[in-house]
Amino acid sequence: MMDLQRVNDYIKKVEQSETTTFLPVGKKFKVGVDLGTAYIVIVVLDEENNPVACEKKAANVLRDGVVVDYSGALNIVKELKAKLEKRLNTELTQCAIAMPAGTDASVRTHTYVAEGAGFEVTNVLDEPTAANSIFQIDEGVVVDIGGGTTGLAILQGGKVIRIEDEPTGGTHLTLVLAGNFHIPFEEAEKIKQDYSRHREILPIVKAVLEKMSGIVNRYIDKTQVNTIYLCGGTCCLTGIEKVFERETGIQTIKPQNPFLVTPTGIAMNC
Ligand code: ATP
């Protein structure tokens, strides 16, 4: 069973490392570069996996897990890397990367972006497996809902036995809100990220959330899986876990801040 308190405390420290640079243990840094549909995030851990520093930037350079604006992605990774190097007063030379499960075709593009920014790529993971480095569960399913996709990793006996990914994510929720309120995408995105409006918007986006639960339903064997572990920025949505629980009939757990779980898990595997 996952220790939720441990996960919450750890991810909280990663969150704090956006504004506070923590003193590292040892000299080696472990870096995770998460190229996402909505955000690009770089997390730096020390050699004992303690959070050291973190930088992120909203980005529109990927679609459905695929890099559609190479130079845009490259410039953002360079910018975030430079900021972190300035904060740490050292050069960051190696990193791990991840991508939605099953998008092998984009491994090269992701790698080129990281390399173009001056990193040597030491490991390439899939997102839900990276997230499980934080959760450390042996049995169950890790569901990572980002901006563009819903990915899942099914675990049995401590091993990932299946990974899947489908193109439905937070961007689709924003599109539904934009249509509902007749407002531009950017405005809808702001409403979606405003926790005080989550109660109001949940019924509006319910059908999309049910579609996401349906993706999980399709791939899991309910006689084998008894817990769903949520992560990814979209899971910040208050009440999403209730929809999953209702639609799948499986207990659903989410950490306090699901957003930084995957990028931190990537860094752990550098
Ligand atoms: P992908 O993994 O699909 O390529 P990504 O890595 O950019 O995308 P994340 O960074 O995990 O995905 O999540 C981004 C999504 O999370 C966006 O759609 C964003 O709108 C959503 N999001 C972020 N904060 C919140 C919030 N407070 N409430 C609701 N949704 C949020």
PDB file of C-alpha atoms and ligand atoms in Angstrom:
ATOM      1  CA  MET A   1       0.000   0.000   0.000  1.00  0.00           C
ATOM      2  CA  MET A   2       1.281   3.443  -0.896  1.00  0.00           C
ATOM      3  CA  ASP A   3       2.120   5.818   1.967  1.00  0.00           C
ATOM      4  CA  LEU A   4       0.098   8.869   0.873  1.00  0.00           C
ATOM      5  CA  GLN A   5       1.549  11.101   3.570  1.00  0.00           C
ATOM      6  CA  ARG A   6       5.094  10.327   2.377  1.00  0.00           C
ATOM      7  CA  VAL A   7       4.138  11.151  -1.225  1.00  0.00           C
ATOM      8  CA  ASN A   8       2.378  14.383  -0.206  1.00  0.00           C
ATOM      9  CA  ASP A   9       5.316  15.572   1.946  1.00  0.00           C
ATOM     10  CA  TYR A  10       7.859  14.729  -0.748  1.00  0.00           C
ATOM     11  CA  ILE A  11       5.981  16.403  -3.602  1.00  0.00           C
ATOM     12  CA  LYS A  12       5.344  19.443  -1.408  1.00  0.00           C
ATOM     13  CA  LYS A  13       9.095  19.842  -1.042  1.00  0.00           C
ATOM     14  CA  VAL A  14       9.491  19.585  -4.847  1.00  0.00           C
ATOM     15  CA  GLU A  15       6.870  22.326  -5.151  1.00  0.00           C
ATOM     16  CA  GLN A  16       8.809  24.476  -2.673  1.00  0.00           C
ATOM     17  CA  SER A  17      11.969  23.913  -4.711  1.00  0.00           C
ATOM     18  CA  GLU A  18      10.460  26.130  -7.418  1.00  0.00           C
ATOM     19  CA  THR A  19      11.193  29.150  -5.241  1.00  0.00           C
ATOM     20  CA  THR A  20      13.731  27.794  -2.735  1.00  0.00           C
ATOM     21  CA  THR A  21      17.000  26.151  -3.738  1.00  0.00           C
ATOM     22  CA  PHE A  22      17.708  23.348  -1.259  1.00  0.00           C
ATOM     23  CA  LEU A  23      21.260  22.389  -0.327  1.00  0.00           C
ATOM     24  CA  PRO A  24      22.110  19.111  -2.107  1.00  0.00           C
ATOM     25  CA  VAL A  25      23.661  15.995  -0.596  1.00  0.00           C
ATOM     26  CA  GLY A  26      26.699  15.012  -2.684  1.00  0.00           C
ATOM     27  CA  LYS A  27      27.843  16.436  -6.007  1.00  0.00           C
ATOM     28  CA  LYS A  28      25.751  14.555  -8.540  1.00  0.00           C
ATOM     29  CA  PHE A  29      22.448  16.003  -9.718  1.00  0.00           C
ATOM     30  CA  LYS A  30      19.583  13.937 -11.091  1.00  0.00           C
ATOM     31  CA  VAL A  31      17.545  15.853 -13.641  1.00  0.00           C
ATOM     32  CA  GLY A  32      14.131  15.075 -15.103  1.00  0.00           C
ATOM     33  CA  VAL A  33      12.906  16.893 -18.199  1.00  0.00           C
ATOM     34  CA  ASP A  34       9.147  16.569 -18.761  1.00  0.00           C
ATOM     35  CA  LEU A  35       8.043  17.840 -22.157  1.00  0.00           C
ATOM     36  CA  GLY A  36       4.288  18.134 -21.891  1.00  0.00           C
ATOM     37  CA  THR A  37       1.347  19.313 -23.937  1.00  0.00           C
ATOM     38  CA  ALA A  38       0.623  22.096 -21.457  1.00  0.00           C
ATOM     39  CA  TYR A  39       3.865  22.546 -19.472  1.00  0.00           C
ATOM     40  CA  ILE A  40       7.576  21.907 -19.730  1.00  0.00           C
ATOM     41  CA  VAL A  41       9.006  21.066 -16.315  1.00  0.00           C
ATOM     42  CA  ILE A  42      12.563  20.387 -15.153  1.00  0.00           C
ATOM     43  CA  VAL A  43      13.084  18.864 -11.696  1.00  0.00           C
ATOM     44  CA  VAL A  44      16.526  18.605 -10.077  1.00  0.00           C
ATOM     45  CA  LEU A  45      17.144  16.102  -7.258  1.00  0.00           C
ATOM     46  CA  ASP A  46      20.378  15.339  -5.430  1.00  0.00           C
ATOM     47  CA  GLU A  47      21.977  11.881  -5.494  1.00  0.00           C
ATOM     48  CA  GLU A  48      19.767  10.778  -2.588  1.00  0.00           C
ATOM     49  CA  ASN A  49      16.636  11.947  -4.429  1.00  0.00           C
ATOM     50  CA  ASN A  50      16.127  14.983  -2.196  1.00  0.00           C
ATOM     51  CA  PRO A  51      14.456  17.870  -4.063  1.00  0.00           C
ATOM     52  CA  VAL A  52      16.936  20.654  -4.927  1.00  0.00           C
ATOM     53  CA  ALA A  53      15.340  22.945  -7.517  1.00  0.00           C
ATOM     54  CA  CYS A  54      12.554  23.002 -10.079  1.00  0.00           C
ATOM     55  CA  GLU A  55      11.475  25.267 -12.950  1.00  0.00           C
ATOM     56  CA  LYS A  56       8.420  25.126 -15.199  1.00  0.00           C
ATOM     57  CA  LYS A  57       6.886  27.055 -18.052  1.00  0.00           C
ATOM     58  CA  ALA A  58       3.501  26.845 -19.770  1.00  0.00           C
ATOM     59  CA  ALA A  59       4.115  25.676 -23.331  1.00  0.00           C
ATOM     60  CA  ASN A  60       2.207  24.984 -26.486  1.00  0.00           C
ATOM     61  CA  VAL A  61       4.845  23.020 -28.349  1.00  0.00           C
ATOM     62  CA  LEU A  62       3.476  19.465 -28.111  1.00  0.00           C
ATOM     63  CA  ARG A  63       0.222  17.881 -29.185  1.00  0.00           C
ATOM     64  CA  ASP A  64      -0.909  14.455 -27.939  1.00  0.00           C
ATOM     65  CA  GLY A  65       2.591  13.801 -26.634  1.00  0.00           C
ATOM     66  CA  VAL A  66       4.279  14.677 -29.932  1.00  0.00           C
ATOM     67  CA  VAL A  67       6.605  17.679 -30.360  1.00  0.00           C
ATOM     68  CA  VAL A  68       4.996  19.946 -32.983  1.00  0.00           C
ATOM     69  CA  ASP A  69       7.232  22.979 -32.461  1.00  0.00           C
ATOM     70  CA  TYR A  70      10.830  21.772 -32.162  1.00  0.00           C
ATOM     71  CA  SER A  71      12.519  25.188 -31.865  1.00  0.00           C
ATOM     72  CA  GLY A  72       9.880  26.373 -29.399  1.00  0.00           C
ATOM     73  CA  ALA A  73      10.463  23.315 -27.196  1.00  0.00           C
ATOM     74  CA  LEU A  74      14.232  23.675 -27.494  1.00  0.00           C
ATOM     75  CA  ASN A  75      14.162  27.345 -26.489  1.00  0.00           C
ATOM     76  CA  ILE A  76      12.059  26.645 -23.402  1.00  0.00           C
ATOM     77  CA  VAL A  77      14.263  23.740 -22.241  1.00  0.00           C
ATOM     78  CA  LYS A  78      17.364  25.920 -22.771  1.00  0.00           C
ATOM     79  CA  GLU A  79      15.764  28.748 -20.807  1.00  0.00           C
ATOM     80  CA  LEU A  80      14.733  26.529 -17.879  1.00  0.00           C
ATOM     81  CA  LYS A  81      18.128  24.778 -17.835  1.00  0.00           C
ATOM     82  CA  ALA A  82      19.931  28.141 -17.758  1.00  0.00           C
ATOM     83  CA  LYS A  83      17.737  29.349 -14.877  1.00  0.00           C
ATOM     84  CA  LEU A  84      18.469  26.198 -12.872  1.00  0.00           C
ATOM     85  CA  GLU A  85      22.205  26.357 -13.595  1.00  0.00           C
ATOM     86  CA  LYS A  86      22.258  29.944 -12.388  1.00  0.00           C
ATOM     87  CA  ARG A  87      20.410  28.975  -9.212  1.00  0.00           C
ATOM     88  CA  LEU A  88      22.737  26.019  -8.567  1.00  0.00           C
ATOM     89  CA  ASN A  89      25.860  27.723  -9.849  1.00  0.00           C
ATOM     90  CA  THR A  90      26.795  24.586 -11.774  1.00  0.00           C
ATOM     91  CA  GLU A  91      26.303  23.020 -15.190  1.00  0.00           C
ATOM     92  CA  LEU A  92      23.628  20.326 -15.519  1.00  0.00           C
ATOM     93  CA  THR A  93      24.933  17.714 -17.932  1.00  0.00           C
ATOM     94  CA  GLN A  94      22.634  14.692 -17.789  1.00  0.00           C
ATOM     95  CA  CYS A  95      18.911  14.141 -17.698  1.00  0.00           C
ATOM     96  CA  ALA A  96      16.186  11.546 -18.037  1.00  0.00           C
ATOM     97  CA  ILE A  97      13.110  12.123 -20.184  1.00  0.00           C
ATOM     98  CA  ALA A  98       9.699  10.482 -20.514  1.00  0.00           C
ATOM     99  CA  MET A  99       6.837  10.336 -22.923  1.00  0.00           C
ATOM    100  CA  PRO A 100       3.281   9.102 -23.003  1.00  0.00           C
ATOM    101  CA  ALA A 101       3.194   5.312 -23.132  1.00  0.00           C
ATOM    102  CA  GLY A 102       3.227   3.893 -26.627  1.00  0.00           C
ATOM    103  CA  THR A 103       4.467   6.984 -28.465  1.00  0.00           C
ATOM    104  CA  ASP A 104       7.811   5.438 -29.366  1.00  0.00           C
ATOM    105  CA  ALA A 105       7.917   7.412 -32.600  1.00  0.00           C
ATOM    106  CA  SER A 106       8.588  10.607 -30.669  1.00  0.00           C
ATOM    107  CA  VAL A 107      11.442   9.214 -28.554  1.00  0.00           C
ATOM    108  CA  ARG A 108      13.945  10.694 -30.994  1.00  0.00           C
ATOM    109  CA  THR A 109      12.382  14.152 -31.097  1.00  0.00           C
ATOM    110  CA  HIS A 110      12.215  14.316 -27.292  1.00  0.00           C
ATOM    111  CA  THR A 111      15.835  13.175 -27.121  1.00  0.00           C
ATOM    112  CA  TYR A 112      16.944  15.764 -29.705  1.00  0.00           C
ATOM    113  CA  VAL A 113      15.254  18.552 -27.727  1.00  0.00           C
ATOM    114  CA  ALA A 114      17.081  17.550 -24.523  1.00  0.00           C
ATOM    115  CA  GLU A 115      20.375  17.053 -26.376  1.00  0.00           C
ATOM    116  CA  GLY A 116      19.966  20.318 -28.270  1.00  0.00           C
ATOM    117  CA  ALA A 117      19.738  22.060 -24.902  1.00  0.00           C
ATOM    118  CA  GLY A 118      23.038  20.478 -23.852  1.00  0.00           C
ATOM    119  CA  PHE A 119      21.936  17.396 -21.911  1.00  0.00           C
ATOM    120  CA  GLU A 120      23.154  13.848 -22.310  1.00  0.00           C
ATOM    121  CA  VAL A 121      20.005  11.691 -22.084  1.00  0.00           C
ATOM    122  CA  THR A 122      20.694   8.819 -19.686  1.00  0.00           C
ATOM    123  CA  ASN A 123      17.214   7.250 -19.575  1.00  0.00           C
ATOM    124  CA  VAL A 124      13.937   7.299 -21.488  1.00  0.00           C
ATOM    125  CA  LEU A 125      10.820   6.300 -19.536  1.00  0.00           C
ATOM    126  CA  ASP A 126       7.104   6.211 -20.082  1.00  0.00           C
ATOM    127  CA  GLU A 127       5.170   8.726 -17.960  1.00  0.00           C
ATOM    128  CA  PRO A 128       3.045   6.463 -15.729  1.00  0.00           C
ATOM    129  CA  THR A 129       6.056   4.246 -14.946  1.00  0.00           C
ATOM    130  CA  ALA A 130       8.034   7.373 -14.015  1.00  0.00           C
ATOM    131  CA  ALA A 131       5.168   8.387 -11.722  1.00  0.00           C
ATOM    132  CA  ASN A 132       5.347   5.025  -9.996  1.00  0.00           C
ATOM    133  CA  SER A 133       8.896   5.773  -8.891  1.00  0.00           C
ATOM    134  CA  ILE A 134       7.151   8.181  -6.512  1.00  0.00           C
ATOM    135  CA  PHE A 135       4.124   6.046  -5.651  1.00  0.00           C
ATOM    136  CA  GLN A 136       6.155   2.812  -5.347  1.00  0.00           C
ATOM    137  CA  ILE A 137       3.114   0.581  -5.593  1.00  0.00           C
ATOM    138  CA  ASP A 138       3.319  -3.160  -6.286  1.00  0.00           C
ATOM    139  CA  GLU A 139      -0.306  -3.740  -7.255  1.00  0.00           C
ATOM    140  CA  GLY A 140      -2.797  -1.431  -8.929  1.00  0.00           C
ATOM    141  CA  VAL A 141      -2.893   1.034 -11.774  1.00  0.00           C
ATOM    142  CA  VAL A 142      -1.149   4.409 -12.057  1.00  0.00           C
ATOM    143  CA  VAL A 143      -3.163   6.832 -14.197  1.00  0.00           C
ATOM    144  CA  ASP A 144      -1.361   9.939 -15.453  1.00  0.00           C
ATOM    145  CA  ILE A 145      -3.687  12.548 -16.966  1.00  0.00           C
ATOM    146  CA  GLY A 146      -1.760  15.405 -18.516  1.00  0.00           C
ATOM    147  CA  GLY A 147      -2.731  18.102 -20.974  1.00  0.00           C
ATOM    148  CA  GLY A 148      -3.023  15.891 -24.019  1.00  0.00           C
ATOM    149  CA  THR A 149      -3.289  12.285 -22.948  1.00  0.00           C
ATOM    150  CA  THR A 150      -4.483   9.787 -20.354  1.00  0.00           C
ATOM    151  CA  GLY A 151      -1.773   7.204 -19.718  1.00  0.00           C
ATOM    152  CA  LEU A 152      -1.815   4.177 -17.492  1.00  0.00           C
ATOM    153  CA  ALA A 153       0.613   1.632 -16.118  1.00  0.00           C
ATOM    154  CA  ILE A 154      -0.788  -1.568 -14.621  1.00  0.00           C
ATOM    155  CA  LEU A 155       1.355  -3.067 -11.867  1.00  0.00           C
ATOM    156  CA  GLN A 156       1.404  -6.627 -10.631  1.00  0.00           C
ATOM    157  CA  GLY A 157       3.911  -8.036  -8.172  1.00  0.00           C
ATOM    158  CA  GLY A 158       5.896  -4.783  -8.373  1.00  0.00           C
ATOM    159  CA  LYS A 159       6.276  -5.007 -12.165  1.00  0.00           C
ATOM    160  CA  VAL A 160       4.653  -2.954 -14.894  1.00  0.00           C
ATOM    161  CA  ILE A 161       2.730  -5.531 -16.920  1.00  0.00           C
ATOM    162  CA  ARG A 162       0.957  -3.154 -19.292  1.00  0.00           C
ATOM    163  CA  ILE A 163       1.179   0.471 -20.399  1.00  0.00           C
ATOM    164  CA  GLU A 164      -1.420   2.284 -22.452  1.00  0.00           C
ATOM    165  CA  ASP A 165      -2.074   5.849 -23.545  1.00  0.00           C
ATOM    166  CA  GLU A 166      -4.931   7.605 -25.303  1.00  0.00           C
ATOM    167  CA  PRO A 167      -5.300  11.185 -26.510  1.00  0.00           C
ATOM    168  CA  THR A 168      -7.792  12.637 -24.022  1.00  0.00           C
ATOM    169  CA  GLY A 169      -6.436  15.103 -21.449  1.00  0.00           C
ATOM    170  CA  GLY A 170      -6.877  18.462 -19.754  1.00  0.00           C
ATOM    171  CA  THR A 171      -6.862  20.341 -23.059  1.00  0.00           C
ATOM    172  CA  HIS A 172     -10.138  18.617 -23.925  1.00  0.00           C
ATOM    173  CA  LEU A 173     -11.647  19.819 -20.640  1.00  0.00           C
ATOM    174  CA  THR A 174     -10.602  23.391 -21.473  1.00  0.00           C
ATOM    175  CA  LEU A 175     -12.142  23.117 -24.947  1.00  0.00           C
ATOM    176  CA  VAL A 176     -15.445  21.993 -23.436  1.00  0.00           C
ATOM    177  CA  LEU A 177     -15.392  24.914 -20.974  1.00  0.00           C
ATOM    178  CA  ALA A 178     -14.540  27.376 -23.763  1.00  0.00           C
ATOM    179  CA  GLY A 179     -17.510  26.080 -25.777  1.00  0.00           C
ATOM    180  CA  ASN A 180     -19.840  26.118 -22.788  1.00  0.00           C
ATOM    181  CA  PHE A 181     -19.053  29.689 -21.730  1.00  0.00           C
ATOM    182  CA  HIS A 182     -18.416  30.992 -25.298  1.00  0.00           C
ATOM    183  CA  ILE A 183     -14.985  32.273 -24.278  1.00  0.00           C
ATOM    184  CA  PRO A 184     -11.434  31.898 -25.712  1.00  0.00           C
ATOM    185  CA  PHE A 185      -9.330  28.852 -24.745  1.00  0.00           C
ATOM    186  CA  GLU A 186      -6.958  30.902 -22.542  1.00  0.00           C
ATOM    187  CA  GLU A 187      -9.815  32.294 -20.495  1.00  0.00           C
ATOM    188  CA  ALA A 188     -11.334  28.829 -20.074  1.00  0.00           C
ATOM    189  CA  GLU A 189      -7.930  27.516 -18.962  1.00  0.00           C
ATOM    190  CA  LYS A 190      -7.834  30.150 -16.197  1.00  0.00           C
ATOM    191  CA  ILE A 191     -11.302  29.168 -14.984  1.00  0.00           C
ATOM    192  CA  LYS A 192     -10.324  25.490 -15.013  1.00  0.00           C
ATOM    193  CA  GLN A 193      -7.231  26.107 -12.880  1.00  0.00           C
ATOM    194  CA  ASP A 194      -9.176  28.223 -10.359  1.00  0.00           C
ATOM    195  CA  TYR A 195      -9.905  25.860  -7.458  1.00  0.00           C
ATOM    196  CA  SER A 196     -12.792  28.064  -6.300  1.00  0.00           C
ATOM    197  CA  ARG A 197     -14.656  27.265  -9.545  1.00  0.00           C
ATOM    198  CA  HIS A 198     -14.085  23.499  -9.613  1.00  0.00           C
ATOM    199  CA  ARG A 199     -17.471  22.742  -8.021  1.00  0.00           C
ATOM    200  CA  GLU A 200     -19.223  24.753 -10.696  1.00  0.00           C
ATOM    201  CA  ILE A 201     -17.329  23.306 -13.669  1.00  0.00           C
ATOM    202  CA  LEU A 202     -17.346  19.632 -12.675  1.00  0.00           C
ATOM    203  CA  PRO A 203     -20.850  18.963 -14.079  1.00  0.00           C
ATOM    204  CA  ILE A 204     -19.890  20.731 -17.342  1.00  0.00           C
ATOM    205  CA  VAL A 205     -16.806  18.550 -17.957  1.00  0.00           C
ATOM    206  CA  LYS A 206     -18.302  15.369 -16.480  1.00  0.00           C
ATOM    207  CA  ALA A 207     -18.669  13.620 -19.827  1.00  0.00           C
ATOM    208  CA  VAL A 208     -14.959  14.076 -20.621  1.00  0.00           C
ATOM    209  CA  LEU A 209     -13.986  12.799 -17.169  1.00  0.00           C
ATOM    210  CA  GLU A 210     -16.207   9.780 -17.761  1.00  0.00           C
ATOM    211  CA  LYS A 211     -14.420   9.213 -21.061  1.00  0.00           C
ATOM    212  CA  MET A 212     -11.080   9.232 -19.194  1.00  0.00           C
ATOM    213  CA  SER A 213     -12.450   6.735 -16.653  1.00  0.00           C
ATOM    214  CA  GLY A 214     -13.681   4.693 -19.608  1.00  0.00           C
ATOM    215  CA  ILE A 215     -10.099   4.475 -20.950  1.00  0.00           C
ATOM    216  CA  VAL A 216      -8.992   2.985 -17.623  1.00  0.00           C
ATOM    217  CA  ASN A 217     -12.021   0.669 -17.523  1.00  0.00           C
ATOM    218  CA  ARG A 218     -11.145  -0.677 -20.953  1.00  0.00           C
ATOM    219  CA  TYR A 219      -7.631  -1.751 -20.051  1.00  0.00           C
ATOM    220  CA  ILE A 220      -7.920  -3.096 -16.518  1.00  0.00           C
ATOM    221  CA  ASP A 221      -9.019  -6.463 -15.268  1.00  0.00           C
ATOM    222  CA  LYS A 222     -11.209  -5.642 -12.262  1.00  0.00           C
ATOM    223  CA  THR A 223     -10.542  -8.996 -10.662  1.00  0.00           C
ATOM    224  CA  GLN A 224      -6.838  -8.041 -10.526  1.00  0.00           C
ATOM    225  CA  VAL A 225      -6.784  -4.258  -9.950  1.00  0.00           C
ATOM    226  CA  ASN A 226      -8.182  -2.894  -6.689  1.00  0.00           C
ATOM    227  CA  THR A 227      -6.729   0.631  -6.541  1.00  0.00           C
ATOM    228  CA  ILE A 228      -6.282   3.496  -9.019  1.00  0.00           C
ATOM    229  CA  TYR A 229      -3.518   6.034  -8.262  1.00  0.00           C
ATOM    230  CA  LEU A 230      -4.020   9.368 -10.026  1.00  0.00           C
ATOM    231  CA  CYS A 231      -1.375  11.886 -11.094  1.00  0.00           C
ATOM    232  CA  GLY A 232      -0.783  14.503 -13.809  1.00  0.00           C
ATOM    233  CA  GLY A 233      -1.937  18.140 -13.834  1.00  0.00           C
ATOM    234  CA  THR A 234      -5.513  17.350 -14.831  1.00  0.00           C
ATOM    235  CA  CYS A 235      -5.996  15.411 -11.598  1.00  0.00           C
ATOM    236  CA  CYS A 236      -5.722  18.750  -9.733  1.00  0.00           C
ATOM    237  CA  LEU A 237      -9.401  19.045 -10.633  1.00  0.00           C
ATOM    238  CA  THR A 238     -11.334  18.734  -7.373  1.00  0.00           C
ATOM    239  CA  GLY A 239     -13.607  15.704  -7.395  1.00  0.00           C
ATOM    240  CA  ILE A 240     -12.036  13.893 -10.379  1.00  0.00           C
ATOM    241  CA  GLU A 241     -11.244  10.957  -8.088  1.00  0.00           C
ATOM    242  CA  LYS A 242     -14.958  10.622  -7.207  1.00  0.00           C
ATOM    243  CA  VAL A 243     -15.883  10.373 -10.907  1.00  0.00           C
ATOM    244  CA  PHE A 244     -13.232   7.680 -11.410  1.00  0.00           C
ATOM    245  CA  GLU A 245     -14.423   5.788  -8.367  1.00  0.00           C
ATOM    246  CA  ARG A 246     -18.047   5.905  -9.524  1.00  0.00           C
ATOM    247  CA  GLU A 247     -17.299   4.950 -13.129  1.00  0.00           C
ATOM    248  CA  THR A 248     -14.841   2.151 -12.397  1.00  0.00           C
ATOM    249  CA  GLY A 249     -16.073   0.905  -9.023  1.00  0.00           C
ATOM    250  CA  ILE A 250     -12.442   0.915  -7.868  1.00  0.00           C
ATOM    251  CA  GLN A 251     -11.050   2.937  -4.944  1.00  0.00           C
ATOM    252  CA  THR A 252      -9.150   5.922  -6.338  1.00  0.00           C
ATOM    253  CA  ILE A 253      -6.351   7.743  -4.550  1.00  0.00           C
ATOM    254  CA  LYS A 254      -4.722  11.024  -5.518  1.00  0.00           C
ATOM    255  CA  PRO A 255      -1.922  12.969  -3.875  1.00  0.00           C
ATOM    256  CA  GLN A 256      -2.391  16.566  -2.733  1.00  0.00           C
ATOM    257  CA  ASN A 257      -0.433  17.869  -5.707  1.00  0.00           C
ATOM    258  CA  PRO A 258      -0.670  15.451  -8.636  1.00  0.00           C
ATOM    259  CA  PHE A 259       1.085  17.865 -11.035  1.00  0.00           C
ATOM    260  CA  LEU A 260       4.740  17.323 -10.091  1.00  0.00           C
ATOM    261  CA  VAL A 261       4.638  13.549  -9.529  1.00  0.00           C
ATOM    262  CA  THR A 262       5.655  12.508 -13.062  1.00  0.00           C
ATOM    263  CA  PRO A 263       8.470  15.071 -13.620  1.00  0.00           C
ATOM    264  CA  THR A 264       9.937  14.138 -10.219  1.00  0.00           C
ATOM    265  CA  GLY A 265       9.712  10.437 -11.045  1.00  0.00           C
ATOM    266  CA  ILE A 266      11.578  11.117 -14.284  1.00  0.00           C
ATOM    267  CA  ALA A 267      14.388  12.874 -12.371  1.00  0.00           C
ATOM    268  CA  MET A 268      14.680   9.914  -9.971  1.00  0.00           C
ATOM    269  CA  ASN A 269      15.572   7.690 -12.917  1.00  0.00           C
ATOM    270  CA  CYS A 270      18.347   9.906 -14.304  1.00  0.00           C
TER     271      CYS A 270
HETATM  272  P1  ATP B   1       0.972  15.398 -21.456  1.00  0.00           P
HETATM  273  O1  ATP B   1       1.555  14.530 -20.369  1.00  0.00           O
HETATM  274  O2  ATP B   1      -0.415  15.007 -21.813  1.00  0.00           O
HETATM  275  O3  ATP B   1       1.842  15.610 -22.642  1.00  0.00           O
HETATM  276  P2  ATP B   1       1.627  17.623 -19.673  1.00  0.00           P
HETATM  277  O4  ATP B   1       2.867  16.873 -19.291  1.00  0.00           O
HETATM  278  O5  ATP B   1       1.754  19.061 -20.052  1.00  0.00           O
HETATM  279  O6  ATP B   1       0.819  16.873 -20.835  1.00  0.00           O
HETATM  280  P3  ATP B   1       0.724  17.926 -16.981  1.00  0.00           P
HETATM  281  O7  ATP B   1       1.735  18.975 -16.828  1.00  0.00           O
HETATM  282  O8  ATP B   1       0.749  16.738 -16.112  1.00  0.00           O
HETATM  283  O9  ATP B   1       0.617  17.463 -18.489  1.00  0.00           O
HETATM  284  O10 ATP B   1      -0.735  18.562 -16.819  1.00  0.00           O
HETATM  285  C1  ATP B   1      -1.141  19.664 -17.575  1.00  0.00           C
HETATM  286  C2  ATP B   1      -2.667  19.792 -17.514  1.00  0.00           C
HETATM  287  O11 ATP B   1      -3.056  19.989 -16.158  1.00  0.00           O
HETATM  288  C3  ATP B   1      -3.191  20.974 -18.312  1.00  0.00           C
HETATM  289  O12 ATP B   1      -4.292  20.593 -19.115  1.00  0.00           O
HETATM  290  C4  ATP B   1      -3.618  21.942 -17.232  1.00  0.00           C
HETATM  291  O13 ATP B   1      -4.714  22.725 -17.636  1.00  0.00           O
HETATM  292  C5  ATP B   1      -4.036  21.001 -16.114  1.00  0.00           C
HETATM  293  N1  ATP B   1      -4.028  21.654 -14.808  1.00  0.00           N
HETATM  294  C6  ATP B   1      -2.978  22.246 -14.196  1.00  0.00           C
HETATM  295  N2  ATP B   1      -3.372  22.780 -13.020  1.00  0.00           N
HETATM  296  C7  ATP B   1      -4.698  22.507 -12.890  1.00  0.00           C
HETATM  297  C8  ATP B   1      -5.695  22.814 -11.902  1.00  0.00           C
HETATM  298  N3  ATP B   1      -5.386  23.491 -10.808  1.00  0.00           N
HETATM  299  N4  ATP B   1      -6.950  22.376 -12.103  1.00  0.00           N
HETATM  300  C9  ATP B   1      -7.264  21.674 -13.208  1.00  0.00           C
HETATM  301  N5  ATP B   1      -6.389  21.355 -14.184  1.00  0.00           N
HETATM  302  C10 ATP B   1      -5.120  21.781 -14.030  1.00  0.00           C
END
